[in-house]
Each structure stands twice: as structure tokens, then as C-alpha cells.
Amino acid sequence: MNISALLTSAGINIGLLAQEHIKHQDSFSLERLVPSPSWIVKAWESSEEEILSIAGLDAVVFLRILVFSIRIFSVAAIICMCFVLPLNYHGQSLHRFYFKHIPSESLDVFTIANVKEGSKWLWVHCVALYIITCSACILLYFEYKSIAKMRLAHLIGSPPNPSHFTVLVRAIPKSDSESFSDSVKNFFTNYHSSSYLSHQMVFKTGKIQKLMNDAERIYKGIVLLKSNQLHPRCVPNKLTCGLCGMSDPIVIYSRKLESVERKARIGDSDSFSEPKECASAFVFFKTRYAAIVASQVQQSSNPMLWVTDLAPEPHDVYWSNLWLPYRQLWFRRIATLMAAVVFMFLFLIPVTFVQGLSQLEQLQQMFPFLKSILKKTFVSQIVTGYLPSVILQLFLYIVPPTMMLFSAIEGPISHSGRKKSACCKVLYFTIWNVFFVNVLSGSVISQLNVISSPKGIPTQLAKAVPRQATFFITYVLTSGWASLSSEVVQLFALILNSFKRVFCGGSYDSDSTPSFPYHTEVPKVLLFGLLGFTCSILAPLILPFLLVYFFLGYVVYRNQILNVYCSKYETGGQFWPIVHNTTVFSLILTQIIALGVFGIKHSPVASGFTIPLLLFTLLFNEYCRQRFSPIFHSYSAEVLIKMDREDEGSGRLDGILEQLQAAYCQPEMMVHDILDCEDGNSGGGESIRCSQELHKAFVHPALGRTSFSRLQQVLLWLSLLVTFQERNASK
């Protein structure tokens, strides 16, 4: 590829970015999805404290990734563009100044491949590598230290969290003489008598979850009818279209409830029979310190029994995974690992096809009838400069949902844990397929040969990375610049919400607001960081394009976090260790590739000085792992005991402990209490009183005296109860 082909690719992506301003003038645009022209200023002026209070610590950590990237690649761009790039361009002869031929020059002349063997100027590349590595380590250290402090401050300053007092116990041994509940009570009363408070069993609810979700969606439609009138432009008439209020909405929702009942009628008795206890339970303790100790200590001499973990937050619990047998989880992990490996090798097919497009000569040999078309300059520039990265990006769209599915099959206990696991899988997958497979391009057999001979990997990478630098630049343009324009426009959400407003008179529903896709955006940013490090001294022309992406991304993502996405789950900044480890891996990979390049170029001095730098990076990573990593995996006794004493001294501790039982109550279990109440039983307790109050307070007047069946009333009351609990939690 030459410079003109690269500029063609850049022009297309700049055009996509420019369309953002056209969308701003659309009469059907939504303020939430497409901000006003001053959105850049608003996003820039918002403080880190505002973002922390609105979106949580994970959002702050993500933005700090972009800040770190801007800082380190600004340093790299200054050093490499001023010193390394001119040496690469004039590598064969330092006296040539053919700047007028730059548009037609191949991009290879801007890489280290253009430097002749035995050049005495390779020490400049080695010094640049030292500066970049040392700057990255210094910035990483201060970022790790700062985010660790923010994590501790967030823990201390946040409201009391029920998860700090709660331990999830799985693999409870089955006994013929007593139930699971009695086994839990006897075990923790015996071995944790001073700190054990109470427990709550996890029940396998079967079909109730689906019925509850259906009823909850119907209830939200009813609430929408109460709070919002029908669209003023929609005038009812005798025709019933069911879209714009031309039919009685109460009748519509009544029919929907009847549909729910018909689906559940066959399994009615099974669904609402006595729920079955699972070998899992939430155990509540009197102090945070007691809970954290119980979660980290092995409870039994058999490590496969009485397995304890600190419970996730109540709204973060992945309920359907809690009743999975614990002994089954290892098999699930192995199965998902094998499935991910198979998926990785299947993905070699589109990657190989993409690499074929980037090689114009091979493409003409394979398809002779395309020679006349490919001879046209503009067509060849599109095919070699833009099309390969676009096709690869389209195939990569299926990776995040696939990895989310694999992560769910593994059996995580929380939604945030599933997203974190999917983030790691997407990261490994994209690094392998976008970087390594493209660098070691060729047949699958040749790639396996490279893996089977690890001694030759540095040399192979040293030869291949400069050749693929042009592809990486266009990938940054298509996957980076163009993705930011689609992120701002939010085209799919814009069309959906416009349809609701125009045809259905709908309004904004907070529950339909998506959470921030950390599992897609974190791997993307880290992949660009890897490309920036590995190409910094080999092909520094990529650095300006990366800086443009990071600067635009910083502003765009700030706006999206503040105005588009909502924070549903929180990991407490646990994405940063992934960022740190990936960055260190990128530095080590860069040094290994540089070591191979200096060896090929016959520069023993540069090769000799690269080895100490490699050892220094490994020692730095080990120090950070010992110094900061434990903070992100557990809580210190010092902090927890201090918080317990403060709550006990202020009298808040008793109120916190009273709310633990209700915090982790399975919503589906309310069905049985409501049924007992309708049958005249005395059971039900607080859930019955709550549901009765909700029925009086929230139910639509037109629905209050209809002849709903018993099942329909249960579903409706249950959805009301769930909404009531969510409102109390938000308060």
C-alpha cells in the first residue's frame, strides 16, 4: 500500500465521522442519543467526581485507560515522529530528500524494514524503546496507585452494601436426616457461632422466572399508560391498528395477561408447587470482617464442599446460575475453553481471506478476470487500503455476543462477573486474530509451525510486523475512527426510539437503557495500545492516527457515559488489573520484536541493551502485582473493621443487619407467599403486606376489578412487588 491508498482509507472514515453533524440536524433525533453541538464542551467540563457519582468507578477506570493512552502515545509520537521516522525513511541513504514523491511512496519506506543492515543509527531506535518503556512504567505505576486509592475511597464512602455482610455458600452436602437449610444453620452455628447471623436458601424456581418477566413487562406497559397520555396526533377511530391508541389499551394488556396465563396453564401446578431447595445459600454475618474471613477460608477438609465466595450485590446476582451443581462448573469451564479454541480456529477463515485482499498480486493470480478492474488506481486503493479492515471488522462483530454466551455457560454468580469474563475472552481473541494471525499470515499449517518452534518467534515477528503495519493503520481507521461515529449516532437505538415516539407515543424507559459495553470497548482500546507499542519504533506512522482516536474517544465516551448509558453493575474498578497486565504484555512483546529486529539488522549493541530492558519490565510487573493487585481482589481487615466500628458506634449497624434478609430475597419466592395469602393462610409476612399495599397503590383503576384469574393476579402483584423493591433500593 502507498500513501495515497492510506489517504483514501482515511478520507472515507473522516466522511463517516462528518456524518455525525448531519445527524445533529435530524428532526427526529433524540437529545439523549444525539447531543447538541455543545456536547463536546459539556463532556469535557464534567469532573471525575461527577462521573464517579453518576456511572461508578468502572466508568472512571475506563476513562483513565484513555488518559493513560493519550499520555504515553503522545510521548511516543514526539520521540518516534521526530527521530525514528526520518531515520526509517532515509534508512538506505541519509542524503536523499525526495519529499515530492511521498504520495506515491510505499508505506514500507517509513518502517524499520527500510533501514539497511548494520546501520549505525539503530541505537536511536533502542533509545526510543527505552524512553517509551520507562515512560509507560512510570505512568502505569501512578495510575495503578491512584485507582487503588479510589477503590478504597469508594468502598469507605459508599452507602452500606449488603454484599459486604453476605457470603454465598455452594456445594452444601446433602443429608438424609435434615434439609439443606438445617445443614447450613447447624454448620455455621457450630463453626461461626460468634459472627453468624442468619441465612437464606436459594430455590430452584423453574418456570416462575419467565412468568415473572412477562408480568413485569406487562406491568410497565400499564404504568406507562397511567403516567403518559396517548400521542396527541393519534386520534382513535373504529379501526384497531394496535399502534397509536386506536384500540383500548386496557383490553390489549388484559389480552397479554391472558396469553401469559395460557402459556403457564399446562405447567401451572408444577410452577407454583413447593419450591425445591438448592445446595446454595446466602449466609449473613454480623460484621463485614467476619463475612470476608468466612469467604476466604476453606470451610471443609474436602475443598469441593462448603465452597464460599463473597456474595455479589443483590441486583447483580445471576440467580439462574446459583442452582447449578458446583461439581459441574469445572466441566463447563473446560467445555467453554474448548469451544473458544474451536471458534478461534474457525475465525482463521475470514482472517486469511482478508489477508488475501491486502495482497493485490496474489488476488490477481487467483481471480484473473479481476485484473482489468484492479488496474484502476482508485479501485486498487479501496481493495488494498480499506476493504480488508472493513471485512475483518464486520466478522469481529459476532465475537462479543459469542464470548458473552460462553461466559454465561461457565456459571458466574454475578452479571458483572460474566461481563468481566467476556472482556478477557474478547481481549485474548482479538489480540490473537487481529495481531498474531495477521502478522503470521499464511496457511494454518505455517502458523502451527511457527507456534511449534518458539525460538523462531522473535525473528518471525521481526520480519512480519513491519510488513503488516499498513494493515494495522487502516484497521485503526475503520475499527477506531468509524466506530466512534457509530457510537455517537447510536443509529439502532435512534431508529427504535423514534419509532416508539412517532407511532406509539412512547416515552423514555430507564430500564431499556443499555449498560456500558465494557466487554467490547476495553478490549478495543487495549488492542490499539498493543498496536501502538509494537509499531512505535517499527512503523511510527501509526501513532498520529492512534492519538486522534484516543483524543476523540476520550470526549465521545465521556458523553456516552454521562448521557447515554447507565450503570447497572459495578466491579469496583477490577478492569484495571486487566489493563495493567495487557499493557505490560504489550511492552514485553514490543521488546521481543525489537530484539529480533536488531538481530536481523546485525546490531549487537542494540540487541544487548534490549535484554536488560526486558528484565526490568518483568521486575516492574512483579512489584506492581505484589503491591497493588491484592487490593483489587479482596478487602483489608483494617478498612473493614474500621467501617464496622463506625457503624456500630453510630447505631446504623442494627438497621443494616435487619435489611440483609430482604436484600437477597428471590423475587420468584413472593409468588408462594401471595398464594398462601389468597388461601387464607397466615404465612407470607412482610411480602404479603407489601404486595397488598402495592396492589392498592399502583394497579390501574380499570384493572382493579376485572375478572383476572388467580395466576394473573399473582403475576401482576409479583411485578408490582419487584418494582416497589427497585424503587426502595434507588432511594
Coordinates of C-alpha atoms in Angstrom, one line a residue, residues 149-715:
K149 CA -6.8 4.7 46.3
M150 CA -10.0 5.5 44.5
R151 CA -11.2 1.9 45.0
L152 CA -10.6 2.1 48.8
A153 CA -12.2 5.6 49.0
H154 CA -15.2 4.3 47.0
L155 CA -15.5 1.4 49.4
I156 CA -15.4 3.6 52.5
G157 CA -17.5 6.4 51.2
S158 CA -20.3 4.4 49.6
P159 CA -23.6 3.6 51.4
P160 CA -23.7 0.3 53.4
N161 CA -23.6 -2.6 50.9
P162 CA -25.4 -5.9 51.8
S163 CA -22.8 -7.8 49.9
H164 CA -20.2 -6.9 52.4
F165 CA -22.1 -8.8 55.1
T166 CA -23.1 -11.8 52.9
V167 CA -21.3 -14.9 51.8
L168 CA -22.6 -17.2 49.1
V169 CA -22.2 -20.9 50.1
R170 CA -22.3 -23.6 47.4
A171 CA -21.8 -27.3 47.3
I172 CA -23.8 -27.9 50.5
P173 CA -23.6 -31.6 51.3
K174 CA -26.9 -33.5 51.1
S175 CA -28.1 -35.2 54.2
D176 CA -30.9 -37.8 54.6
S177 CA -31.7 -36.6 58.1
E178 CA -32.0 -32.9 57.6
S179 CA -32.8 -30.3 54.9
F180 CA -30.2 -28.1 53.2
S181 CA -31.4 -25.2 55.4
D182 CA -30.9 -27.1 58.6
S183 CA -27.5 -28.2 57.4
V184 CA -26.4 -24.6 56.8
K185 CA -27.8 -23.4 60.2
N186 CA -26.1 -26.2 62.1
F187 CA -22.8 -25.8 60.2
F188 CA -22.4 -22.1 60.7
T189 CA -23.8 -22.1 64.2
N190 CA -21.2 -24.7 65.1
Y191 CA -18.1 -23.2 63.4
H192 CA -19.0 -19.4 63.2
S193 CA -21.2 -19.1 66.3
S194 CA -20.0 -15.7 67.3
S195 CA -20.5 -14.0 63.9
Y196 CA -23.2 -16.0 62.2
L197 CA -26.5 -14.0 61.9
S198 CA -28.9 -15.9 59.6
H199 CA -29.1 -17.5 56.2
Q200 CA -31.4 -17.7 53.2
M201 CA -31.6 -20.7 50.9
V202 CA -31.6 -20.5 47.1
F203 CA -34.5 -22.2 45.5
K204 CA -34.9 -23.6 42.0
T205 CA -38.0 -21.7 40.8
G206 CA -38.4 -23.4 37.4
K207 CA -40.9 -21.6 35.1
I208 CA -41.7 -18.8 37.6
Q209 CA -38.8 -16.6 36.4
K210 CA -40.1 -16.4 32.8
L211 CA -43.7 -15.8 34.0
M212 CA -42.4 -13.0 36.3
N213 CA -40.5 -11.4 33.5
D214 CA -43.6 -11.5 31.3
A215 CA -45.8 -10.0 34.0
E216 CA -43.2 -7.3 34.8
R217 CA -43.1 -6.2 31.1
I218 CA -46.9 -6.0 31.1
Y219 CA -46.9 -4.0 34.3
K220 CA -44.5 -1.5 32.8
G221 CA -46.9 -1.0 30.0
I222 CA -49.7 -0.3 32.4
V223 CA -47.6 2.2 34.3
L224 CA -46.8 3.9 31.1
L225 CA -50.5 4.3 30.3
K226 CA -51.0 5.9 33.7
S227 CA -48.1 8.3 33.5
N228 CA -48.4 9.3 29.8
Q229 CA -51.4 10.1 27.7
L230 CA -51.6 8.7 24.2
H231 CA -49.9 10.6 21.5
P232 CA -51.9 13.8 20.7
R233 CA -51.6 13.2 16.9
C234 CA -53.2 9.8 17.2
V235 CA -57.0 10.1 17.0
P236 CA -58.8 6.9 17.9
N237 CA -61.4 5.6 15.4
K238 CA -63.2 2.4 14.7
L239 CA -60.2 0.8 13.1
T240 CA -57.9 -1.0 15.5
C241 CA -54.3 -0.9 14.5
G242 CA -52.9 -1.5 17.9
L243 CA -50.1 1.0 17.4
C244 CA -51.4 4.5 18.0
G245 CA -54.0 4.0 20.6
M246 CA -56.8 3.1 18.2
S247 CA -57.8 0.3 20.5
D248 CA -58.4 0.2 24.2
P249 CA -55.0 -0.2 25.7
I250 CA -56.5 -1.8 28.8
V251 CA -58.0 -4.5 26.6
I252 CA -54.6 -5.0 24.9
Y253 CA -52.8 -5.6 28.2
S254 CA -55.6 -7.8 29.5
R255 CA -55.2 -10.0 26.5
K256 CA -51.5 -10.1 27.1
L257 CA -52.1 -11.3 30.6
E258 CA -54.4 -13.9 29.3
S259 CA -51.7 -15.0 26.9
V260 CA -49.3 -15.4 29.8
E261 CA -51.8 -17.5 31.7
R262 CA -52.3 -19.8 28.6
K263 CA -48.6 -20.4 28.4
A264 CA -48.4 -21.3 32.0
R265 CA -51.7 -23.2 32.3
I266 CA -50.2 -26.6 31.4
G267 CA -47.4 -26.3 34.0
D268 CA -49.4 -24.3 36.5
S269 CA -49.3 -26.9 39.2
D270 CA -45.6 -27.6 38.7
S271 CA -44.6 -24.0 38.5
F272 CA -46.3 -23.0 41.7
S273 CA -45.7 -26.1 43.7
E274 CA -43.4 -26.0 46.8
P275 CA -40.0 -24.8 45.5
K276 CA -37.1 -27.1 45.7
E277 CA -34.1 -26.1 47.8
C278 CA -30.7 -26.0 46.1
A279 CA -27.3 -26.7 47.5
S280 CA -26.6 -23.0 47.7
A281 CA -27.4 -20.4 50.3
F282 CA -26.7 -16.8 51.2
V283 CA -25.2 -16.7 54.7
F284 CA -25.4 -13.4 56.6
F285 CA -22.8 -12.3 59.2
K286 CA -22.8 -9.6 61.9
T287 CA -19.8 -7.8 60.6
R288 CA -18.0 -7.2 57.3
Y289 CA -14.8 -8.6 58.7
A290 CA -16.5 -11.9 59.7
A291 CA -18.0 -12.2 56.2
I292 CA -14.7 -11.6 54.4
V293 CA -12.9 -14.1 56.6
A294 CA -15.6 -16.8 56.0
S295 CA -15.4 -16.2 52.3
Q296 CA -11.7 -16.7 52.1
V297 CA -11.2 -19.6 54.5
Q298 CA -11.6 -23.2 53.3
Q299 CA -14.6 -24.4 55.3
S300 CA -14.2 -28.2 54.9
S301 CA -11.3 -30.7 54.6
N302 CA -12.9 -31.5 51.3
P303 CA -12.4 -28.4 49.1
M304 CA -15.4 -29.4 46.9
L305 CA -17.8 -29.0 49.8
W306 CA -19.0 -25.8 51.6
V307 CA -17.4 -23.6 49.0
T308 CA -17.7 -19.9 50.0
D309 CA -17.4 -16.7 48.0
L310 CA -18.2 -13.1 48.9
A311 CA -21.7 -12.5 47.6
P312 CA -22.3 -10.1 44.7
E313 CA -24.6 -7.1 45.2
P314 CA -28.3 -8.0 45.3
H315 CA -29.1 -6.5 41.9
D316 CA -26.0 -8.1 40.4
V317 CA -26.9 -11.7 41.3
Y318 CA -27.1 -14.2 38.4
W319 CA -29.9 -16.2 40.0
S320 CA -30.2 -18.9 37.3
N321 CA -26.6 -19.9 37.9
L322 CA -26.8 -20.3 41.6
W323 CA -28.7 -23.7 41.4
L324 CA -26.1 -25.2 39.1
P325 CA -24.2 -28.1 40.8
Y326 CA -20.8 -26.9 41.9
R327 CA -19.1 -30.1 40.6
Q328 CA -20.4 -29.2 37.2
L329 CA -18.7 -25.9 36.9
W330 CA -15.2 -27.3 36.1
F331 CA -16.7 -29.2 33.2
R332 CA -18.4 -26.1 32.0
R333 CA -15.2 -24.1 32.1
I334 CA -13.3 -26.8 30.1
A335 CA -16.2 -27.0 27.6
T336 CA -16.2 -23.2 27.0
L337 CA -12.4 -23.2 26.7
M338 CA -12.6 -25.9 24.0
A339 CA -15.4 -24.0 22.3
A340 CA -13.5 -20.8 22.3
V341 CA -10.4 -22.5 20.8
V342 CA -12.6 -24.1 18.0
F343 CA -14.2 -20.7 17.4
M344 CA -10.7 -19.1 17.2
F345 CA -9.6 -21.6 14.5
L346 CA -12.8 -21.2 12.6
F347 CA -12.1 -17.5 12.6
L348 CA -8.9 -18.1 10.6
I349 CA -11.0 -18.4 7.5
P350 CA -12.2 -14.8 7.3
V351 CA -8.7 -13.6 8.5
T352 CA -7.0 -15.5 5.7
F353 CA -9.5 -14.1 3.2
V354 CA -8.8 -10.6 4.5
Q355 CA -5.0 -11.1 4.1
G356 CA -5.6 -12.2 0.5
L357 CA -7.3 -8.9 -0.3
S358 CA -4.4 -6.9 1.0
Q359 CA -2.0 -8.7 -1.4
L360 CA -3.0 -7.3 -4.8
E361 CA -0.7 -9.6 -6.8
Q362 CA -2.0 -12.7 -5.2
L363 CA -5.6 -11.6 -5.7
Q364 CA -5.0 -11.0 -9.5
Q365 CA -3.4 -14.5 -9.8
M366 CA -6.4 -16.2 -8.0
F367 CA -9.0 -14.2 -9.9
P368 CA -7.7 -13.3 -13.4
F369 CA -11.0 -11.8 -14.5
L370 CA -10.5 -9.0 -11.9
K371 CA -7.2 -7.8 -13.5
S372 CA -8.8 -5.1 -15.6
I373 CA -10.8 -3.8 -12.6
L374 CA -8.0 -3.9 -10.2
K375 CA -5.7 -1.9 -12.6
K376 CA -7.8 1.2 -11.9
T377 CA -6.0 3.2 -9.2
F378 CA -9.0 4.1 -7.1
V379 CA -10.3 0.6 -7.1
S380 CA -7.0 -0.9 -6.1
Q381 CA -6.6 1.7 -3.3
I382 CA -10.1 0.7 -1.9
V383 CA -9.4 -3.0 -2.2
T384 CA -6.0 -2.9 -0.6
G385 CA -6.4 0.0 1.8
Y386 CA -9.9 0.0 3.1
L387 CA -11.8 -3.2 2.3
P388 CA -9.7 -5.7 4.3
S389 CA -10.1 -4.0 7.6
V390 CA -13.8 -3.4 7.0
I391 CA -14.5 -7.0 6.3
L392 CA -12.5 -8.1 9.3
Q393 CA -14.4 -5.6 11.5
L394 CA -17.7 -7.0 10.2
F395 CA -16.7 -10.5 11.2
L396 CA -15.5 -9.3 14.6
Y397 CA -19.0 -8.1 15.5
I398 CA -20.0 -11.6 16.2
V399 CA -17.2 -12.1 18.7
P400 CA -18.6 -10.2 21.8
P401 CA -22.0 -11.9 21.9
T402 CA -20.4 -15.2 21.4
M403 CA -18.0 -14.7 24.3
M404 CA -20.8 -13.4 26.5
L405 CA -22.6 -16.7 25.8
F406 CA -19.5 -18.7 26.7
S407 CA -19.1 -16.7 29.9
A408 CA -22.7 -17.3 30.9
I409 CA -22.3 -21.0 30.3
E410 CA -19.3 -21.1 32.7
G411 CA -21.7 -20.4 35.5
P412 CA -20.7 -17.0 37.0
I413 CA -22.6 -15.9 40.1
S414 CA -22.9 -12.3 39.0
H415 CA -23.7 -10.3 35.9
S416 CA -20.7 -8.1 36.3
G417 CA -18.5 -11.3 36.7
R418 CA -19.9 -12.5 33.4
K419 CA -19.1 -9.2 31.7
K420 CA -15.6 -9.2 33.1
S421 CA -15.0 -12.8 31.9
A422 CA -16.3 -11.9 28.5
C423 CA -14.0 -8.9 28.4
C424 CA -11.0 -11.2 28.9
K425 CA -12.1 -13.6 26.3
V426 CA -12.8 -10.9 23.7
L427 CA -9.4 -9.4 24.5
Y428 CA -7.5 -12.6 24.0
F429 CA -9.4 -13.4 20.9
T430 CA -8.9 -10.0 19.2
I431 CA -5.2 -9.9 20.1
W432 CA -4.7 -13.3 18.6
N433 CA -6.7 -12.9 15.5
V434 CA -6.1 -9.2 14.7
F435 CA -2.4 -9.1 15.6
F436 CA -0.8 -12.5 15.7
V437 CA -2.8 -14.2 12.9
N438 CA -2.4 -11.2 10.6
V439 CA 1.3 -10.9 11.4
L440 CA 1.9 -14.6 10.9
S441 CA -0.3 -14.6 7.9
G442 CA -0.4 -17.6 5.6
S443 CA -1.8 -21.1 5.8
V444 CA -2.9 -22.6 9.1
I445 CA -0.1 -25.1 8.8
S446 CA 2.6 -22.5 8.6
Q447 CA 1.1 -20.7 11.7
L448 CA 1.2 -24.0 13.6
N449 CA 4.8 -24.5 12.6
V450 CA 5.7 -21.1 14.0
I451 CA 4.0 -22.0 17.3
S452 CA 5.8 -25.3 17.4
S453 CA 9.2 -23.6 17.2
P454 CA 9.1 -20.8 19.8
K455 CA 12.8 -20.0 19.3
G456 CA 12.0 -18.6 15.9
I457 CA 9.0 -16.4 17.0
P458 CA 11.1 -13.2 17.6
T459 CA 12.6 -13.5 14.2
Q460 CA 9.3 -14.2 12.5
L461 CA 7.6 -11.3 14.3
A462 CA 10.5 -9.0 13.5
K463 CA 10.1 -9.8 9.8
A464 CA 6.3 -9.8 9.7
V465 CA 5.3 -6.8 11.9
P466 CA 6.8 -4.1 9.6
R467 CA 5.1 -5.7 6.6
Q468 CA 1.6 -5.6 8.3
A469 CA 2.0 -2.1 9.6
T470 CA -0.1 -0.7 6.8
F471 CA -2.9 -3.1 7.6
F472 CA -2.8 -2.0 11.2
I473 CA -3.1 1.6 10.3
T474 CA -6.2 1.0 8.2
Y475 CA -7.6 -1.1 11.0
V476 CA -7.2 1.8 13.4
L477 CA -9.1 3.9 10.9
T478 CA -12.0 1.5 10.3
S479 CA -12.3 0.0 13.8
G480 CA -11.4 3.1 15.6
W481 CA -12.4 6.3 13.9
A482 CA -15.5 4.8 12.2
S483 CA -16.7 3.1 15.4
L484 CA -16.6 6.4 17.3
S485 CA -19.0 7.9 14.7
S486 CA -21.4 5.0 15.1
E487 CA -21.0 5.2 18.9
V488 CA -22.1 8.9 18.9
V489 CA -25.0 8.4 16.5
Q490 CA -26.4 5.2 18.1
L491 CA -28.3 4.5 14.9
F492 CA -30.2 1.4 16.0
A493 CA -31.3 3.0 19.3
L494 CA -32.2 6.2 17.4
I495 CA -34.5 4.4 15.0
L496 CA -36.1 2.3 17.7
N497 CA -36.9 5.3 19.9
S498 CA -38.1 7.4 17.0
F499 CA -40.5 4.6 16.0
K500 CA -41.8 4.5 19.6
R501 CA -42.3 8.2 19.8
V502 CA -43.9 8.7 16.3
F503 CA -46.1 5.6 16.2
C504 CA -46.7 4.6 19.8
G505 CA -46.4 7.8 21.7
G506 CA -43.8 6.0 23.9
S507 CA -41.6 7.7 26.3
Y508 CA -38.1 7.1 27.7
D509 CA -37.9 3.9 29.7
S510 CA -34.9 3.8 32.1
D511 CA -35.0 0.0 32.2
S512 CA -34.4 -0.2 28.4
T513 CA -31.2 2.0 28.7
P514 CA -28.2 -0.2 28.0
S515 CA -25.2 -0.5 30.3
F516 CA -21.8 0.4 29.1
P517 CA -20.3 -2.4 26.9
Y518 CA -17.0 -2.8 28.8
H519 CA -16.6 -6.3 27.3
T520 CA -16.2 -4.7 23.8
E521 CA -14.7 -1.3 24.4
V522 CA -12.0 -2.2 26.9
P523 CA -10.5 -4.9 24.6
K524 CA -10.7 -2.5 21.6
V525 CA -8.7 0.2 23.5
L526 CA -6.2 -2.3 24.8
L527 CA -5.7 -3.8 21.3
F528 CA -5.0 -0.3 19.9
G529 CA -2.5 0.2 22.7
L530 CA -0.8 -3.1 21.7
L531 CA -0.6 -2.0 18.1
G532 CA 0.8 1.4 19.2
F533 CA 3.6 -0.1 21.3
T534 CA 4.6 -2.8 18.8
C535 CA 4.6 -0.4 15.9
S536 CA 6.1 2.6 17.7
I537 CA 9.7 2.1 16.6
L538 CA 9.0 -0.2 13.7
A539 CA 6.3 1.8 11.9
P540 CA 5.8 5.1 13.8
L541 CA 3.4 6.4 11.2
I542 CA 0.5 4.7 13.1
L543 CA 1.0 6.9 16.2
P544 CA -0.8 10.1 14.9
F545 CA -3.8 8.0 13.9
L546 CA -3.9 6.4 17.3
L547 CA -3.7 9.7 19.1
V548 CA -6.6 11.1 17.0
Y549 CA -8.6 8.0 18.1
F550 CA -7.7 8.3 21.8
F551 CA -8.5 12.1 21.9
L552 CA -11.8 11.7 20.1
G553 CA -12.6 8.6 22.1
Y554 CA -12.0 10.4 25.4
V555 CA -14.6 13.0 24.6
V556 CA -17.1 10.7 23.0
Y557 CA -17.0 8.1 25.7
R558 CA -17.3 10.8 28.4
N559 CA -20.5 12.0 26.7
Q560 CA -21.9 8.4 26.3
I561 CA -21.2 7.5 29.9
L562 CA -22.9 10.7 31.2
N563 CA -25.9 10.8 28.8
V564 CA -26.4 7.5 27.1
Y565 CA -25.5 4.5 29.1
C566 CA -26.5 3.7 32.7
S567 CA -24.5 1.9 35.4
K568 CA -26.3 -1.4 36.2
Y569 CA -23.5 -3.4 37.7
E570 CA -20.2 -2.4 39.4
T571 CA -17.0 -4.3 39.7
G572 CA -15.2 -1.7 41.8
G573 CA -12.5 -0.9 39.3
Q574 CA -11.5 -4.6 38.7
F575 CA -10.9 -3.9 35.0
W576 CA -7.7 -2.0 35.8
P577 CA -5.6 -5.1 36.6
I578 CA -6.6 -6.4 33.1
V579 CA -5.4 -3.1 31.7
H580 CA -2.1 -3.2 33.6
N581 CA -1.3 -6.8 32.6
T582 CA -2.2 -6.3 29.0
T583 CA 0.0 -3.1 28.8
V584 CA 3.0 -4.9 30.3
F585 CA 2.4 -7.8 27.9
S586 CA 2.4 -5.2 25.0
L587 CA 5.7 -3.8 26.3
I588 CA 7.4 -7.2 26.6
L589 CA 6.1 -8.2 23.1
T590 CA 7.5 -4.9 21.7
Q591 CA 10.9 -5.6 23.3
I592 CA 11.0 -9.2 22.0
I593 CA 10.1 -8.0 18.5
A594 CA 12.8 -5.2 18.7
L595 CA 15.3 -7.8 19.9
G596 CA 14.5 -9.8 16.7
V597 CA 14.8 -6.8 14.5
F598 CA 18.1 -5.7 15.9
G599 CA 19.3 -9.3 15.4
I600 CA 18.2 -9.3 11.8
K601 CA 19.8 -5.8 11.2
H602 CA 23.1 -7.1 12.8
S603 CA 23.2 -4.6 15.6
P604 CA 24.7 -6.4 18.6
V605 CA 24.9 -3.2 20.7
A606 CA 21.1 -2.5 20.4
S607 CA 20.3 -6.2 21.0
G608 CA 22.5 -6.3 24.1
F609 CA 20.8 -3.2 25.6
T610 CA 17.3 -4.5 24.9
I611 CA 17.8 -7.6 27.2
P612 CA 18.2 -5.5 30.5
L613 CA 15.1 -3.5 29.5
L614 CA 13.1 -6.8 29.2
L615 CA 14.2 -7.9 32.6
F616 CA 13.4 -4.5 34.1
T617 CA 9.9 -4.7 32.7
L618 CA 9.3 -8.1 34.2
L619 CA 10.6 -7.0 37.6
F620 CA 8.3 -3.9 37.5
N621 CA 5.3 -6.0 36.7
E622 CA 6.1 -8.4 39.6
Y623 CA 6.4 -5.4 42.0
C624 CA 3.1 -4.0 40.9
R625 CA 1.5 -7.4 41.3
Q626 CA 2.7 -7.6 44.9
R627 CA 2.0 -4.0 45.7
F628 CA -1.4 -3.3 44.1
S629 CA -3.1 -6.4 42.8
P630 CA -4.3 -7.7 46.2
I631 CA -6.3 -4.5 46.7
F632 CA -8.5 -5.4 43.7
H633 CA -9.1 -9.0 44.8
S634 CA -10.1 -8.5 48.4
Y635 CA -10.6 -6.0 51.2
S636 CA -8.2 -5.3 54.0
A637 CA -9.1 -6.1 57.6
E638 CA -8.0 -2.6 58.6
V639 CA -10.7 -0.9 56.4
L640 CA -13.5 -3.4 57.2
I641 CA -13.0 -3.3 61.0
K642 CA -12.9 0.4 60.9
M643 CA -16.2 0.6 59.0
D644 CA -17.8 -1.9 61.3
R645 CA -16.8 0.1 64.4
E646 CA -18.1 3.3 62.8
D647 CA -21.5 1.7 62.0
E648 CA -21.7 0.2 65.5
G649 CA -20.8 3.5 67.2
S650 CA -23.4 5.4 65.1
G651 CA -26.2 2.9 65.7
R652 CA -26.5 2.1 62.0
L653 CA -25.3 -1.5 62.2
D654 CA -28.6 -2.9 63.6
G655 CA -30.6 -1.3 60.8
I656 CA -28.2 -2.7 58.2
L657 CA -28.5 -6.2 59.6
E658 CA -32.3 -6.1 59.6
Q659 CA -32.3 -5.4 55.8
L660 CA -30.0 -8.2 54.8
Q661 CA -32.7 -10.9 54.6
A662 CA -34.9 -8.8 52.3
A663 CA -32.0 -7.7 50.1
Y664 CA -31.3 -11.2 48.8
C665 CA -34.9 -12.4 48.6
Q666 CA -35.6 -14.2 45.3
P667 CA -38.4 -12.3 43.7
E668 CA -40.0 -15.5 42.5
M669 CA -40.5 -16.7 46.0
M670 CA -43.0 -14.0 46.6
V671 CA -45.5 -15.9 44.5
H672 CA -45.9 -18.6 47.1
D673 CA -46.5 -16.1 49.8
I674 CA -49.2 -14.4 47.8
L675 CA -50.9 -17.7 47.1
D676 CA -50.8 -18.6 50.8
C677 CA -52.4 -15.2 51.5
E678 CA -55.2 -15.7 49.0
D679 CA -55.9 -19.1 50.5
G680 CA -56.3 -17.5 53.9
N681 CA -53.1 -18.8 55.4
S682 CA -51.3 -16.8 58.0
G683 CA -47.9 -17.1 56.2
G684 CA -46.4 -14.6 54.0
G685 CA -45.2 -12.0 56.4
E686 CA -43.8 -8.7 55.1
S687 CA -44.0 -9.8 51.4
I688 CA -47.8 -10.2 51.7
R689 CA -48.4 -6.8 53.3
C690 CA -46.0 -5.2 50.8
S691 CA -47.8 -6.8 47.8
Q692 CA -51.2 -5.8 49.1
E693 CA -50.2 -2.2 49.6
L694 CA -48.7 -2.2 46.1
H695 CA -51.9 -3.6 44.6
K696 CA -53.9 -0.8 46.2
A697 CA -51.3 1.9 45.3
F698 CA -50.2 1.1 41.8
V699 CA -52.7 -1.0 40.0
H700 CA -54.5 0.7 37.1
P701 CA -58.1 1.6 38.1
A702 CA -59.5 -0.2 35.1
L703 CA -57.7 -3.4 36.1
G704 CA -58.6 -3.3 39.8
R705 CA -62.0 -5.0 39.5
T706 CA -61.6 -7.1 36.3
S707 CA -62.1 -10.8 36.4
F708 CA -58.5 -11.8 36.3
S709 CA -57.6 -15.4 37.2
R710 CA -55.6 -16.3 40.2
L711 CA -52.5 -16.8 38.2
Q712 CA -52.9 -13.4 36.5
Q713 CA -53.2 -11.6 39.9
V714 CA -50.2 -13.4 41.2
L715 CA -48.1 -12.3 38.2

